[in-house]
Short mmCIF file of C-alpha atoms in Angstrom, two decimals:
data_model
loop_
_atom_site.label_atom_id
_atom_site.label_comp_id
_atom_site.label_asym_id
_atom_site.label_seq_id
_atom_site.Cartn_x
_atom_site.Cartn_y
_atom_site.Cartn_z
CA UNK A 3 26.31 16.43 11.79
CA UNK A 4 23.08 18.34 11.21
CA UNK A 5 19.89 16.32 11.55
CA UNK A 6 18.43 15.03 8.26
CA UNK A 7 14.65 14.64 8.18
CA UNK A 8 12.15 13.17 5.73
CA UNK A 9 8.39 13.37 5.43
CA UNK A 10 6.19 10.60 4.11
CA UNK A 11 2.74 11.37 2.75
CA UNK A 12 -0.02 8.81 2.15
CA UNK A 13 -2.79 10.40 0.06
CA UNK A 14 -6.18 8.73 0.38
CA UNK A 15 -9.56 9.61 -1.02
CA UNK A 16 -10.86 10.63 2.43
CA UNK A 17 -7.80 11.36 4.54
CA UNK A 18 -4.14 12.13 3.96
CA UNK A 19 -1.55 10.94 6.48
CA UNK A 20 1.91 12.36 7.00
CA UNK A 21 4.85 11.09 9.04
CA UNK A 22 8.24 12.53 9.96
CA UNK A 23 11.23 10.20 10.15
CA UNK A 24 14.90 10.77 10.74
CA UNK A 25 17.86 9.36 8.82
CA UNK A 26 17.77 6.20 10.97
CA UNK A 27 14.16 5.56 9.93
CA UNK A 28 12.81 6.38 13.37
CA UNK A 29 9.24 7.68 13.40
CA UNK A 30 9.28 11.08 15.11
CA UNK A 31 5.73 12.30 14.51
CA UNK A 32 2.62 11.65 12.47
CA UNK A 33 -0.65 13.35 11.68
CA UNK A 34 -3.61 13.18 9.30
CA UNK A 35 -5.98 15.64 7.69
CA UNK A 36 -8.92 15.66 5.30
CA UNK A 37 -8.30 15.13 1.57
CA UNK A 38 -11.37 17.19 0.70
CA UNK A 39 -10.68 19.85 -1.90
CA UNK A 40 -7.51 18.24 -3.24
CA UNK A 41 -8.73 18.48 -6.82
CA UNK A 42 -7.37 22.01 -6.41
CA UNK A 43 -3.64 21.31 -6.59
CA UNK A 44 -2.58 24.62 -5.02
CA UNK A 45 -4.87 23.88 -2.06
CA UNK A 46 -3.29 20.45 -1.68
CA UNK A 47 0.23 21.91 -1.77
CA UNK A 48 -0.59 24.66 0.74
CA UNK A 49 -2.39 22.24 3.07
CA UNK A 50 0.53 19.83 2.96
CA UNK A 51 3.03 22.62 3.60
CA UNK A 52 1.00 23.95 6.54
CA UNK A 53 0.83 20.52 8.18
CA UNK A 54 4.53 19.84 7.64
CA UNK A 55 5.49 23.20 9.11
CA UNK A 56 3.16 22.58 12.06
CA UNK A 57 4.85 19.27 12.91
CA UNK A 58 8.33 20.77 12.56
CA UNK A 59 7.37 23.70 14.78
CA UNK A 60 5.77 21.45 17.39
CA UNK A 61 9.00 19.46 17.65
CA UNK A 62 11.23 22.54 17.46
CA UNK A 63 12.80 21.42 14.18
CA UNK A 64 13.90 23.67 11.32
CA UNK A 65 12.71 23.42 7.74
CA UNK A 66 16.35 23.46 6.58
CA UNK A 67 16.73 19.97 8.09
CA UNK A 68 14.10 18.59 5.70
CA UNK A 69 15.92 16.70 2.93
CA UNK A 70 13.12 15.06 0.99
CA UNK A 71 9.44 14.20 0.76
CA UNK A 72 7.93 10.93 -0.45
CA UNK A 73 4.31 10.61 -1.47
CA UNK A 74 2.23 7.47 -1.92
CA UNK A 75 -0.78 7.77 -4.23
CA UNK A 76 -3.73 5.43 -4.87
CA UNK A 77 -3.04 4.96 -8.57
CA UNK A 78 -0.29 4.45 -11.14
CA UNK A 79 2.49 7.01 -11.40
CA UNK A 80 5.51 7.52 -13.63
CA UNK A 81 8.13 7.21 -10.91
CA UNK A 82 11.03 8.33 -13.09
CA UNK A 83 9.37 11.57 -14.19
CA UNK A 84 7.34 12.24 -11.04
CA UNK A 85 4.06 12.30 -12.97
CA UNK A 86 0.68 11.09 -11.70
CA UNK A 87 -0.74 8.91 -14.47
CA UNK A 88 -4.26 8.57 -13.10
CA UNK A 89 -6.23 8.82 -9.88
CA UNK A 90 -9.83 7.73 -9.48
CA UNK A 91 -10.49 9.35 -6.10
CA UNK A 92 -9.15 12.85 -6.84
CA UNK A 93 -10.17 14.63 -10.02
CA UNK A 94 -7.81 16.67 -12.15
CA UNK A 95 -4.54 14.90 -11.31
CA UNK A 96 -4.21 12.70 -14.41
CA UNK A 97 -0.88 13.20 -16.23
CA UNK A 98 0.09 15.84 -13.65
CA UNK A 99 3.83 16.48 -12.87
CA UNK A 100 3.31 16.44 -9.11
CA UNK A 101 6.96 16.11 -8.05
CA UNK A 102 8.08 19.22 -9.92
CA UNK A 103 5.00 21.16 -8.82
CA UNK A 104 5.53 20.45 -5.10
CA UNK A 105 9.24 21.18 -5.24
CA UNK A 106 8.32 24.84 -5.81
CA UNK A 107 6.63 24.82 -2.40
CA UNK A 108 9.32 23.00 -0.44
CA UNK A 109 12.65 23.46 -2.28
CA UNK A 110 13.58 19.83 -1.56
CA UNK A 111 13.32 16.71 -3.75
CA UNK A 112 9.83 15.21 -3.92
CA UNK A 113 9.33 11.58 -4.98
CA UNK A 114 6.01 9.92 -5.79
CA UNK A 115 5.01 6.28 -6.09
CA UNK A 116 2.01 4.02 -5.92
CA UNK A 117 0.81 3.59 -2.34
CA UNK A 118 1.11 -0.22 -2.45
CA UNK A 119 4.77 0.15 -3.44
CA UNK A 120 5.27 2.38 -0.40
CA UNK A 121 3.64 -0.22 1.83
CA UNK A 122 5.87 -2.92 0.33
CA UNK A 123 9.00 -0.83 0.84
CA UNK A 124 8.15 -0.26 4.50
CA UNK A 125 7.44 -3.93 5.18
CA UNK A 126 10.65 -4.87 3.36
CA UNK A 127 12.83 -2.50 5.37
CA UNK A 128 11.12 -2.36 8.77
CA UNK A 129 8.30 -4.91 8.90
CA UNK A 130 7.37 -8.51 8.23
CA UNK A 131 9.71 -8.91 5.23
CA UNK A 132 12.74 -7.33 6.89
CA UNK A 133 15.89 -9.30 6.15
CA UNK A 134 14.59 -10.75 2.89
CA UNK A 135 15.58 -9.77 -0.64
CA UNK A 136 12.52 -10.99 -2.54
CA UNK A 137 8.98 -10.33 -1.33
CA UNK A 138 5.42 -10.00 -2.55
CA UNK A 139 3.38 -7.52 -0.51
CA UNK A 140 -0.39 -7.19 -0.82
CA UNK A 141 -2.76 -4.67 0.69
CA UNK A 142 -6.38 -5.74 0.88
CA UNK A 143 -8.99 -3.03 1.32
CA UNK A 144 -11.31 -1.15 -1.00
CA UNK A 145 -9.16 -2.62 -3.76
CA UNK A 146 -6.26 -5.04 -3.88
CA UNK A 147 -2.84 -3.43 -4.25
CA UNK A 148 0.48 -5.16 -4.70
CA UNK A 149 4.22 -4.55 -4.58
CA UNK A 150 7.08 -6.76 -5.70
CA UNK A 151 10.45 -6.44 -4.00
CA UNK A 152 13.17 -8.00 -6.16
CA UNK A 153 16.75 -7.95 -4.90
CA UNK A 154 15.59 -5.44 -2.22
CA UNK A 155 14.31 -3.01 -4.87
CA UNK A 156 10.75 -2.13 -5.84
CA UNK A 157 9.99 -3.62 -9.23
CA UNK A 158 8.10 -0.98 -11.24
CA UNK A 159 8.21 -2.32 -14.84
CA UNK A 160 8.18 -0.41 -18.13
CA UNK A 161 4.65 0.95 -17.71
CA UNK A 162 4.60 1.35 -13.89
CA UNK A 163 1.78 -1.20 -13.55
CA UNK A 164 3.71 -4.03 -11.92
CA UNK A 165 2.30 -6.27 -9.17
CA UNK A 166 -1.34 -5.48 -9.96
CA UNK A 167 -2.34 -8.71 -8.27
CA UNK A 168 -5.86 -7.38 -7.76
CA UNK A 169 -6.33 -7.53 -11.51
CA UNK A 170 -5.24 -11.11 -12.01
CA UNK A 171 -8.22 -12.93 -13.57
CA UNK A 172 -9.36 -15.69 -11.22
CA UNK A 173 -12.73 -16.52 -12.81
CA UNK A 174 -13.17 -16.89 -16.56
CA UNK A 175 -15.93 -14.56 -17.82
CA UNK A 176 -16.47 -13.28 -14.28
CA UNK A 177 -17.93 -9.87 -13.38
CA UNK A 178 -16.55 -6.84 -15.18
CA UNK A 179 -13.83 -4.96 -13.32
CA UNK A 180 -12.99 -1.25 -13.24
CA UNK A 181 -9.70 -2.07 -15.02
CA UNK A 182 -11.64 -3.17 -18.10
CA UNK A 183 -11.09 -6.88 -17.54
CA UNK A 184 -13.37 -9.57 -16.13
CA UNK A 185 -13.18 -11.90 -13.17
CA UNK A 186 -10.36 -10.02 -11.42
CA UNK A 187 -9.34 -10.93 -7.88
CA UNK A 188 -10.41 -7.49 -6.64
CA UNK A 189 -14.01 -8.16 -7.73
CA UNK A 190 -14.16 -11.03 -5.24
CA UNK A 191 -12.09 -9.90 -2.24
CA UNK A 192 -12.31 -6.11 -2.28
CA UNK A 193 -14.32 -4.55 0.55
CA UNK A 194 -17.43 -4.08 -1.58
CA UNK A 195 -17.48 -7.71 -2.71
CA UNK A 196 -16.96 -9.03 0.81
CA UNK A 197 -19.66 -6.78 2.25
CA UNK A 198 -22.03 -8.01 -0.45
CA UNK A 199 -21.18 -11.61 0.43
CA UNK A 200 -21.88 -10.91 4.11
CA UNK A 201 -25.21 -9.29 3.21
CA UNK A 202 -26.24 -12.35 1.20
CA UNK A 203 -25.31 -14.72 4.00
CA UNK A 204 -26.63 -12.81 7.02
CA UNK A 205 -29.55 -11.07 5.27
CA UNK A 206 -28.53 -7.70 6.69
CA UNK A 207 -25.78 -5.10 6.40
CA UNK A 208 -22.69 -5.98 8.43
CA UNK A 209 -19.21 -4.55 8.74
CA UNK A 210 -16.21 -6.72 8.00
CA UNK A 211 -15.16 -6.24 11.61
CA UNK A 212 -18.43 -7.85 12.70
CA UNK A 213 -17.87 -10.75 10.32
CA UNK A 214 -14.38 -11.22 11.75
CA UNK A 215 -15.71 -11.20 15.32
CA UNK A 216 -18.27 -13.86 14.44
CA UNK A 217 -15.60 -15.95 12.74
CA UNK A 218 -13.40 -15.73 15.84
CA UNK A 219 -16.34 -17.11 17.84
CA UNK A 220 -16.69 -20.04 15.46
CA UNK A 221 -19.69 -18.90 13.41
CA UNK A 222 -19.62 -21.23 10.42
CA UNK A 223 -21.19 -18.70 8.05
CA UNK A 224 -18.56 -16.06 8.85
CA UNK A 225 -15.77 -18.61 8.67
CA UNK A 226 -16.92 -19.62 5.19
CA UNK A 227 -16.79 -16.01 3.96
CA UNK A 228 -13.14 -15.72 5.03
CA UNK A 229 -12.21 -19.18 3.84
CA UNK A 230 -13.68 -18.52 0.40
CA UNK A 231 -11.81 -15.22 0.24
CA UNK A 232 -8.60 -16.92 1.34
CA UNK A 233 -8.97 -19.61 -1.32
CA UNK A 234 -9.22 -17.13 -4.15
CA UNK A 235 -6.42 -14.92 -2.77
CA UNK A 236 -4.24 -18.00 -2.40
CA UNK A 237 -4.92 -18.99 -5.99
CA UNK A 238 -3.77 -15.61 -7.32
CA UNK A 239 -0.77 -15.55 -4.98
CA UNK A 240 0.28 -19.02 -6.13
CA UNK A 241 0.54 -17.78 -9.70
CA UNK A 242 2.78 -14.89 -8.67
CA UNK A 243 4.92 -17.23 -6.55
CA UNK A 244 5.46 -19.55 -9.48
CA UNK A 245 6.65 -16.66 -11.67
CA UNK A 246 8.75 -14.55 -9.27
CA UNK A 247 9.70 -16.97 -6.46
CA UNK A 248 9.67 -14.52 -3.52
CA UNK A 249 10.84 -15.64 -0.09
CA UNK A 250 7.79 -14.22 1.66
CA UNK A 251 4.25 -12.99 1.00
CA UNK A 252 3.17 -10.14 3.28
CA UNK A 253 -0.53 -9.29 3.45
CA UNK A 254 -1.88 -6.12 5.04
CA UNK A 255 -4.86 -3.78 4.82
CA UNK A 256 -8.20 -3.89 6.58
CA UNK A 257 -9.20 -7.30 5.21
CA UNK A 258 -6.06 -8.85 6.72
CA UNK A 259 -7.55 -8.15 10.17
CA UNK A 260 -9.77 -11.20 9.58
CA UNK A 261 -6.87 -13.18 11.03
CA UNK A 262 -6.47 -16.95 11.16
CA UNK A 263 -9.58 -17.89 9.19
CA UNK A 264 -8.31 -15.91 6.20
CA UNK A 265 -4.60 -16.70 6.48
CA UNK A 266 -5.05 -20.44 7.07
CA UNK A 267 -7.10 -20.61 3.89
CA UNK A 268 -4.51 -18.64 1.90
CA UNK A 269 -1.69 -20.88 3.12
CA UNK A 270 -3.67 -24.05 2.38
CA UNK A 271 -4.41 -22.93 -1.18
CA UNK A 272 -0.79 -21.91 -1.76
CA UNK A 273 0.28 -25.36 -0.58
CA UNK A 274 -2.04 -26.91 -3.15
CA UNK A 275 -1.13 -24.71 -6.12
CA UNK A 276 2.43 -23.39 -5.71
CA UNK A 277 5.30 -25.38 -7.16
CA UNK A 278 6.67 -28.07 -4.87
CA UNK A 279 10.05 -26.38 -4.37
CA UNK A 280 8.38 -23.09 -3.39
CA UNK A 281 5.88 -24.33 -0.85
CA UNK A 282 8.72 -25.74 1.23
CA UNK A 283 10.17 -22.37 2.11
CA UNK A 284 7.88 -19.48 1.18
CA UNK A 285 6.15 -17.83 4.14
CA UNK A 286 2.79 -16.06 4.19
CA UNK A 287 2.66 -13.46 6.95
CA UNK A 288 0.45 -10.65 8.12
CA UNK A 289 1.94 -7.19 7.64
CA UNK A 290 3.65 -5.87 10.76
CA UNK A 291 3.32 -2.09 10.40
CA UNK A 292 -0.46 -1.75 10.22
CA UNK A 293 -1.87 1.61 9.20
CA UNK A 294 1.58 3.25 9.31
CA UNK A 295 3.03 1.12 6.51
CA UNK A 296 2.09 3.43 3.63
CA UNK A 297 3.23 6.66 5.19
CA UNK A 298 6.44 5.13 6.57
CA UNK A 299 7.18 3.64 3.17
CA UNK A 300 6.72 7.03 1.52
CA UNK A 301 9.25 8.55 3.93
CA UNK A 302 11.68 5.68 3.28
CA UNK A 303 11.23 6.24 -0.45
CA UNK A 304 12.46 9.82 -0.10
CA UNK A 305 15.27 8.82 2.23
CA UNK A 306 16.60 6.13 -0.07
CA UNK A 307 16.27 8.23 -3.19
CA UNK A 308 18.53 10.89 -1.70
CA UNK A 309 21.04 8.17 -0.87
CA UNK A 310 20.44 7.10 2.73
CA UNK A 311 19.68 3.40 3.20
CA UNK A 312 18.26 1.64 6.25
#
């Protein structure tokens, strides 16, 4: 049987990552390139095509073996129609039919989804949630993204805004959020908020990696930053658990690298606020696939949409 290949694409505001996988979900190659200039859609398409062809050539693989492309985007998309609904980091893509546009360049099916959904799909199939049917996956970074896996399928909802855990209100009349609401989780545990908290505590600019290192050494000020973040994440997670009853909560992204100080606090808060029956069996785990989760999930998206399951 001829080899069947799939590319995953993870579009970020600064860099775009691509990965090549085969029909058995094995990662064959990966690369990344600058996202600069992607407001020009033709430039994006040509850059993506050039990088895909380069990887195929490097591995002596033919374009005819490519069966689909999946793309994860940092914003809401209409999955059914392949339309980007809005992107904050790349101008000019709102309401754009990206799937149909890119198909002209590749002559294979192109599927798009929110990047957190791609991360959740990868962790469900290959990572920390493998073997489960119901999972909540969070990615903690500049913002807070979420994906719900229900009966092994991504739950997208009527308006493609499901699992926006970062926009759960956790403080009444809290600071205004970019979503238009107030007191959202993201306003307290997104990178910017955590860096501001570190600046207040240490009276100087610090990276989150430095805060994590201090916490690992037992610095009480750093530990408090992560414990406070874990408390508020755990509160939001508890609400989702009580509604959807997943078997596992998987947490990834840069903030998850804080480790035990963060996760112990999340688990403790979940134990306090989740329903009694849930806290007995639900697990809270760190994501297993790291920085590859989004791009692998995008490739799996394409693979499953053309009918090949893990």
